[in-house]
Amino acid sequence: MPAARRGPAYGLLDAGDLTDTSRRRFLVSGALMMGFAVTGKAWAQNKGRGEQPTLRAITPGGPEQGAAFQGFAPGGFIRIPREGKVSFIIPSVEMGQGIYTGEAMMMAEELELALEQIEVVHAPADEKLYSQPILKSQATGGSTSIRGAWKPMRQAAAAARTMLIAAAAERWRVAPDQCFADQGRVYCRTNGLSLPYGALVDAARGRPVPQEVPLKTPGQFKLIGRSKQRVDTPAKTNGTAVFGIDVQVPGMKVAALAMCPVQGGRVKAVQDRGVKQVPGVLGVLRIDDAVAVVADHFWAAQKGLQALDVEWDLGPLATLQSNHVRDRLVAAAENGKPVLGRSVGDADAALREAHSTVDARYDLPFLAHATMEPVNATVHVRPDGCDVWVGTQVPAAAQTRVAKAVGLPPERVFVHNQYLGGGFGRRLVPEHIVQAALFAKQVPFPLKVIQTREQDIRHDLFRPAYHDRLSMGLDAKGMPVVFTDRVTGGSVLADGSFLEEGLPEGTLDSDAVEGVAETPYAIPTVRVDWIHERSPVKVNWWRGVGPAANVHVLESFIDECAHAAGQDPVVYRLKMLRNNPRGRNVLKMAAREAKWGSSLPPRTARGVSLHQSFGSYVALICEAHVTPVGEIELRRLTAVADVGVAINPNSVIAQIEGGVIFGLSAALYNEITFTDGRVDQSNFNDYRQMRINEVPPFTVKLMESEAEPGGIGESGTVSAAPALGNAIFAATGIRLRSLPFRRQELMEKGAEKNIIAGTAAVAGLSAMLAGDAGEQA
Amino acid sequence: MIFNLQVNGTPRAVDVPADMPLLWVLRDVVGLMGTKYGCGIAQCGACTVHLDGKPVRSCVLPVSGVGTRAITTVEGVGETPQGKAVQEAWLAIEVIQCGYCQSGQIMSAAALLGRNPRPDDAAIDAAMAGNICRCGTYPRIRAAIKRAAGLPTEHV
Amino acid sequence: MRRWLRISLGILGILLVGAALFFFLPARLDPVQASVRQPRGAALIERGRYVATASDCVACHSVPGGRPYAGGLAFNLPFGTIFSSNITPDRQHGIGTWTDAEFVRAMRHGVDDQGRELYPAFPYTAYANLSTDDILALRAYLNTLEPVAKPVQANGLRFPFNQRYLMRAWKLLNAPQHPWQPDPQRSAEWNRGAYLVEGAGHCAECHTPRNFIYGLVRSQAYAGAVTQGWKAYNITSDPESGIGNWSVDELARYLGTGHAPGRGAASGSMGEAVSLSLSKLTPADLRAMAVYLRSLPPKNTEAAARVERNSPAMAASTLYSPGQAAAHGNMPGLRLYESACASCHGWNGEGVQSRYASLRGAQTVNDPEATNLIQVILRGTSIETQYGHATMPAFGASFSDAEVAALSNYVLQHFGNKRPSVTPERVARARAEGR
Ligand code: FES
Ligand code: FES
């Protein structure tokens, strides 16, 4: 392994430096940890296991090596050594969202440390220790990390601080309330003495664990709410940060793969004559559905692949065509059996009685994740254990799945998590890690398996395709009185590889309706249901999960209703937000910031979206220009978010910027299609991404808030497509109801349409934005 | 074949096939992992390195095409004034998210400043549009380049 | 009256019999014999391999990712689809049971072992010019291939084109009636070049326009033609629209490497011909071909496509940055170029990544019809020679017609100083035509 990665002031500690708790140590100090439970459900507290958190030595050879940790380790997150920096063991994985810094700030806040005094460590796989309270597993996704960690992590740190203070107070023979902690030291108000934490660790270890520690209020925060430089970024500027693909272990070889072009196919025959003649190639390995060429380096392995001839049994999906998938979704929407998502009132009756109705159908494509770092894993299988070096969102699932694949008990599988070169949900499934393990178990040396960009895209597990049918009943003033949406599509839980037993008939996968079942708006009668049409290919969550699909449909449809009612889309929404002050405020502020209502050149217009997902509220206004031949040019982006307490505001803003751009890339360019079971897309030439020269000026504002922090990693993505689609409609009069937005269609329909662009200021708009007209409506 | 490379000022002799892309020579033979593989077809810029200060996509550059030109990677670019300025600006503006594309972004940006110390938006687009960032750090990249150039920035 | 009727019927009868004889009389099978100069053993196989390479058999008789020479490549012609045949020595699906005489007859006269007419997608009109020795050597080489038991897909031709016997009439009009003869007035080098260009190289198949029955228009030999959406350029010695101002060296270098400085790079099927065939020929043969091509009578076809060696926009740019006013008012085109193209091609025509990325002087960026420019953007191209390897990815799936048009116009203007004229409709047509 490369040496410790350190930034200038703080940074990552090599987990290898933190040696594991030895058996002896456990016996001596085990009792200490008993009952260290500040709250009943405290996360990463030992729940009576009487064991210190395990941080496996990173070198092969396992946990027995290395000396015991000499210090104070209250729970799974914190290690305070006698000398040097405090280590925070971060259970969430760092994939760009800044969670290492966010979670470190939460702990440092209560532990009274400056960020310069800490180091962060990737947590090892340990489902018992690091199961996250919202997802109930050791996983990072769904914008849940901050929400899940908010209380337990601060409590863990506060408890540790309390124990350190108690230890000092005892030493000085003063009452604990005469002491306080600051910047890694405990001070006494009365005698003026102070001691660094390191000097207190042995005493603190013996203290009883406090049962209840009050947490700071927002007014007392010193770190939280202030923009801090991230702990992981210095190493990412100079090439020293280690991503999964960068792992180098002694004796390691590299493999390139031939994978069955059709999902579910099998290797029939392998002709590998000539492969071994390629310089650097060591051999050819085979599993059920893939063949690996193993070599000294990736290039030789790829060269070897060219000499390889694999015959495939393509399996049942060899006739899969994209239009069949679409047809099946439409047919299921017609004939399938709906599962209720949410129902308020009698929707059918309300629709019959409505003054007018608006109906629409929307289509959403399969999507690949296309993280910048193609998937890869390095696995070393030995008779007595297995090391896995990988960047994964699900270390614990990787551990159990690999254990099964290589025939070892899970506790003999050591997952060494690395930085992730993007997650977006791609790394919520450990398929590729299992694949690497199946190859690695055939060789005695550590094997790094890298998928090419083409394989990463073609063999991804895709965001499901959806078909939506919506109806809105409007009253005489054009305001919604009843809303129905029938979502038809696959279920990630059931059609992916998450629930092996599938989803029992009639059970709701709430992800399928999230974002449309509960909306920010006051609509008296609602029915949202879902028809589970099994996806033919395996599917997976994608940044923004359910809301990324459903909010697009809802927010586009609300826009249609506003236009049908002849009302300004912002005003229309404000009227529906009368019971939702946070939603109303972000929308109003966004409209003001974006100068909503001011006039624009021809074929240029603004579109808006609003949603509350993952506990955060975001309004996005997108200004776009559509040329007569259908080219879409973004002119300005304005987002306003209320995320509750923003732990590290600059990181929150960065997440919204990045999330919106991620969502816009998909809305403009991305879909996965199949011809004869093969994915048509392959690389960035045909799975296109937005580039810097397409990104317009972008303003993000955060509302001041003391509410509990919401998730933020996916909110921007959810906002993106509808805001752009609504802008396109306003600029051209053309409503594109399927994603990605087809520029060809804009060109073909372009000329004849009425242009709504430059919507004149609606009467009362400015008053509404400035004042409280929303409440009166 | 033996190739005598100059990597970040250090001579490195490597024995590799002539058509092996410089990217894999750097990563798998020289052991410098900062230069990233993103696409392998010169579409993403993650593999950008400098040859005599000029940016190239190492994923499609056969090692035999390097010749005597000096190679600079992200591990060494901080030794150049532009590289240092870019790295500092990157941290000050907090550009980075997952970081995987950023070696390439930093190399492209440093090369831009090397030939154009005060780039305007058009020059930034021309130099940086070949670098994809899936995390969407583009607004900050633009701001950080301006900051590194000592120009006023709107962002943050 | 009845007599006239009888005479008419009689004439008709004779005509019918004649026609029947012409169309249905079994094809002749002449015995064949190699000359005394024909090498034996390994030398024979080697000679055959060279003929196979020069004839580029593998290009048509393989599918991407499939086994070489096992056939299956689709030719989408105006009359329907033809699939290339399996020419490995497999006894059931290949040509394992063919006699030498049958093989020679196929190469010369376009008739298979069963006596059925072959469609001229198989360029026997050119291969007829090969010597018997070369054909037999080729046969010997093909016999050494590993048999591939892969059946050939049936052609999908429309009536009447699916009536093979009609090809006899076509041949009468289009196939050379006499084997190629050297011109004693010319140098041995010229004659060798002519033999290669007119025979194995079958250059005219792409570079000579065709008439409505798909025959080559001999009067316009090598004046350039469009096949399956790609343009094979005018390669006559006309200095303006042909290769008249190329030196023999440049031409030979282009043939052998797919590139010559200041001339751009070969793409599409020419790139393929270079990769699979021309780059493997001896320098002497490449020179000979160049000498012969330089002697082709000039045909001035497209003055508007005159190659601009140093456009003002190129001159104003550096390798890494466009000059002022580089947008030419075409922002979408510029944006696409800087996103997807500039990191390889650069801005001043020199090419950043490889010689194959240089655009200066390339016909493709100077042809105002942008035929190949559009195709290469839509479908990408690749070339592999012992001098290097280069691939340009395809952008057809992610760029709209309007975007391809904008990008093409940008490139034409920047590198060729041509007025932008590509429309989205033009791109839509190119999508439909190309392969
Ligand atoms: S890896 Fe070289 S440009 Fe993408
Ligand atoms: S920072 Fe993640 S891809 Fe750019």
Short mmCIF file of N, CA, C and O in Angstrom, two decimals, chain A residues 13 35 44 81 181 187 227 261-262 352 387 415 453 508 620:
data_model
loop_
_atom_site.label_atom_id
_atom_site.label_comp_id
_atom_site.label_asym_id
_atom_site.label_seq_id
_atom_site.Cartn_x
_atom_site.Cartn_y
_atom_site.Cartn_z
N LEU A 13 -6.16 9.40 7.24
CA LEU A 13 -5.16 8.57 7.90
C LEU A 13 -5.21 7.23 7.21
O LEU A 13 -6.28 6.72 6.91
N GLY A 35 -22.39 -1.09 27.42
CA GLY A 35 -23.46 -0.17 27.74
C GLY A 35 -23.21 1.26 27.30
O GLY A 35 -23.89 2.16 27.73
N ALA A 44 -23.54 2.90 15.72
CA ALA A 44 -22.12 2.63 15.92
C ALA A 44 -21.74 2.68 17.38
O ALA A 44 -20.66 3.11 17.73
N PRO A 81 -5.97 9.20 20.51
CA PRO A 81 -4.71 8.59 20.91
C PRO A 81 -4.03 9.41 22.01
O PRO A 81 -4.46 10.52 22.31
N ALA A 181 -14.40 22.02 27.56
CA ALA A 181 -13.45 21.58 26.55
C ALA A 181 -13.41 22.59 25.40
O ALA A 181 -14.42 23.21 25.07
N TYR A 187 -10.26 22.52 30.03
CA TYR A 187 -9.83 23.64 30.88
C TYR A 187 -10.65 23.65 32.15
O TYR A 187 -11.79 23.20 32.17
N SER A 227 -18.58 27.38 6.39
CA SER A 227 -17.97 26.67 5.27
C SER A 227 -16.52 26.33 5.60
O SER A 227 -15.74 27.21 5.93
N PRO A 261 -22.30 -9.99 -24.14
CA PRO A 261 -22.92 -8.76 -24.59
C PRO A 261 -24.39 -8.63 -24.17
O PRO A 261 -24.93 -7.53 -24.17
N VAL A 262 -25.01 -9.73 -23.82
CA VAL A 262 -26.41 -9.68 -23.41
C VAL A 262 -26.50 -10.11 -21.94
O VAL A 262 -25.91 -11.13 -21.57
N ARG A 352 -64.70 13.39 -12.11
CA ARG A 352 -65.96 13.54 -12.86
C ARG A 352 -66.56 14.92 -12.60
O ARG A 352 -67.11 15.54 -13.49
N ASP A 387 -9.08 -10.35 1.11
CA ASP A 387 -9.05 -8.90 1.18
C ASP A 387 -9.68 -8.33 -0.08
O ASP A 387 -9.42 -8.82 -1.18
N VAL A 415 -13.02 -5.82 3.85
CA VAL A 415 -13.27 -4.84 2.78
C VAL A 415 -12.54 -3.56 3.13
O VAL A 415 -12.83 -2.93 4.15
N ARG A 453 -14.61 1.53 -19.82
CA ARG A 453 -15.75 2.45 -19.84
C ARG A 453 -16.93 1.83 -20.56
O ARG A 453 -18.07 1.92 -20.11
N LEU A 508 -46.15 -2.43 -2.14
CA LEU A 508 -45.66 -1.20 -2.74
C LEU A 508 -44.15 -1.08 -2.55
O LEU A 508 -43.64 -1.26 -1.45
N LEU A 620 -35.77 25.51 -8.40
CA LEU A 620 -34.77 25.77 -9.44
C LEU A 620 -35.44 26.51 -10.59
O LEU A 620 -36.53 26.13 -11.03
#
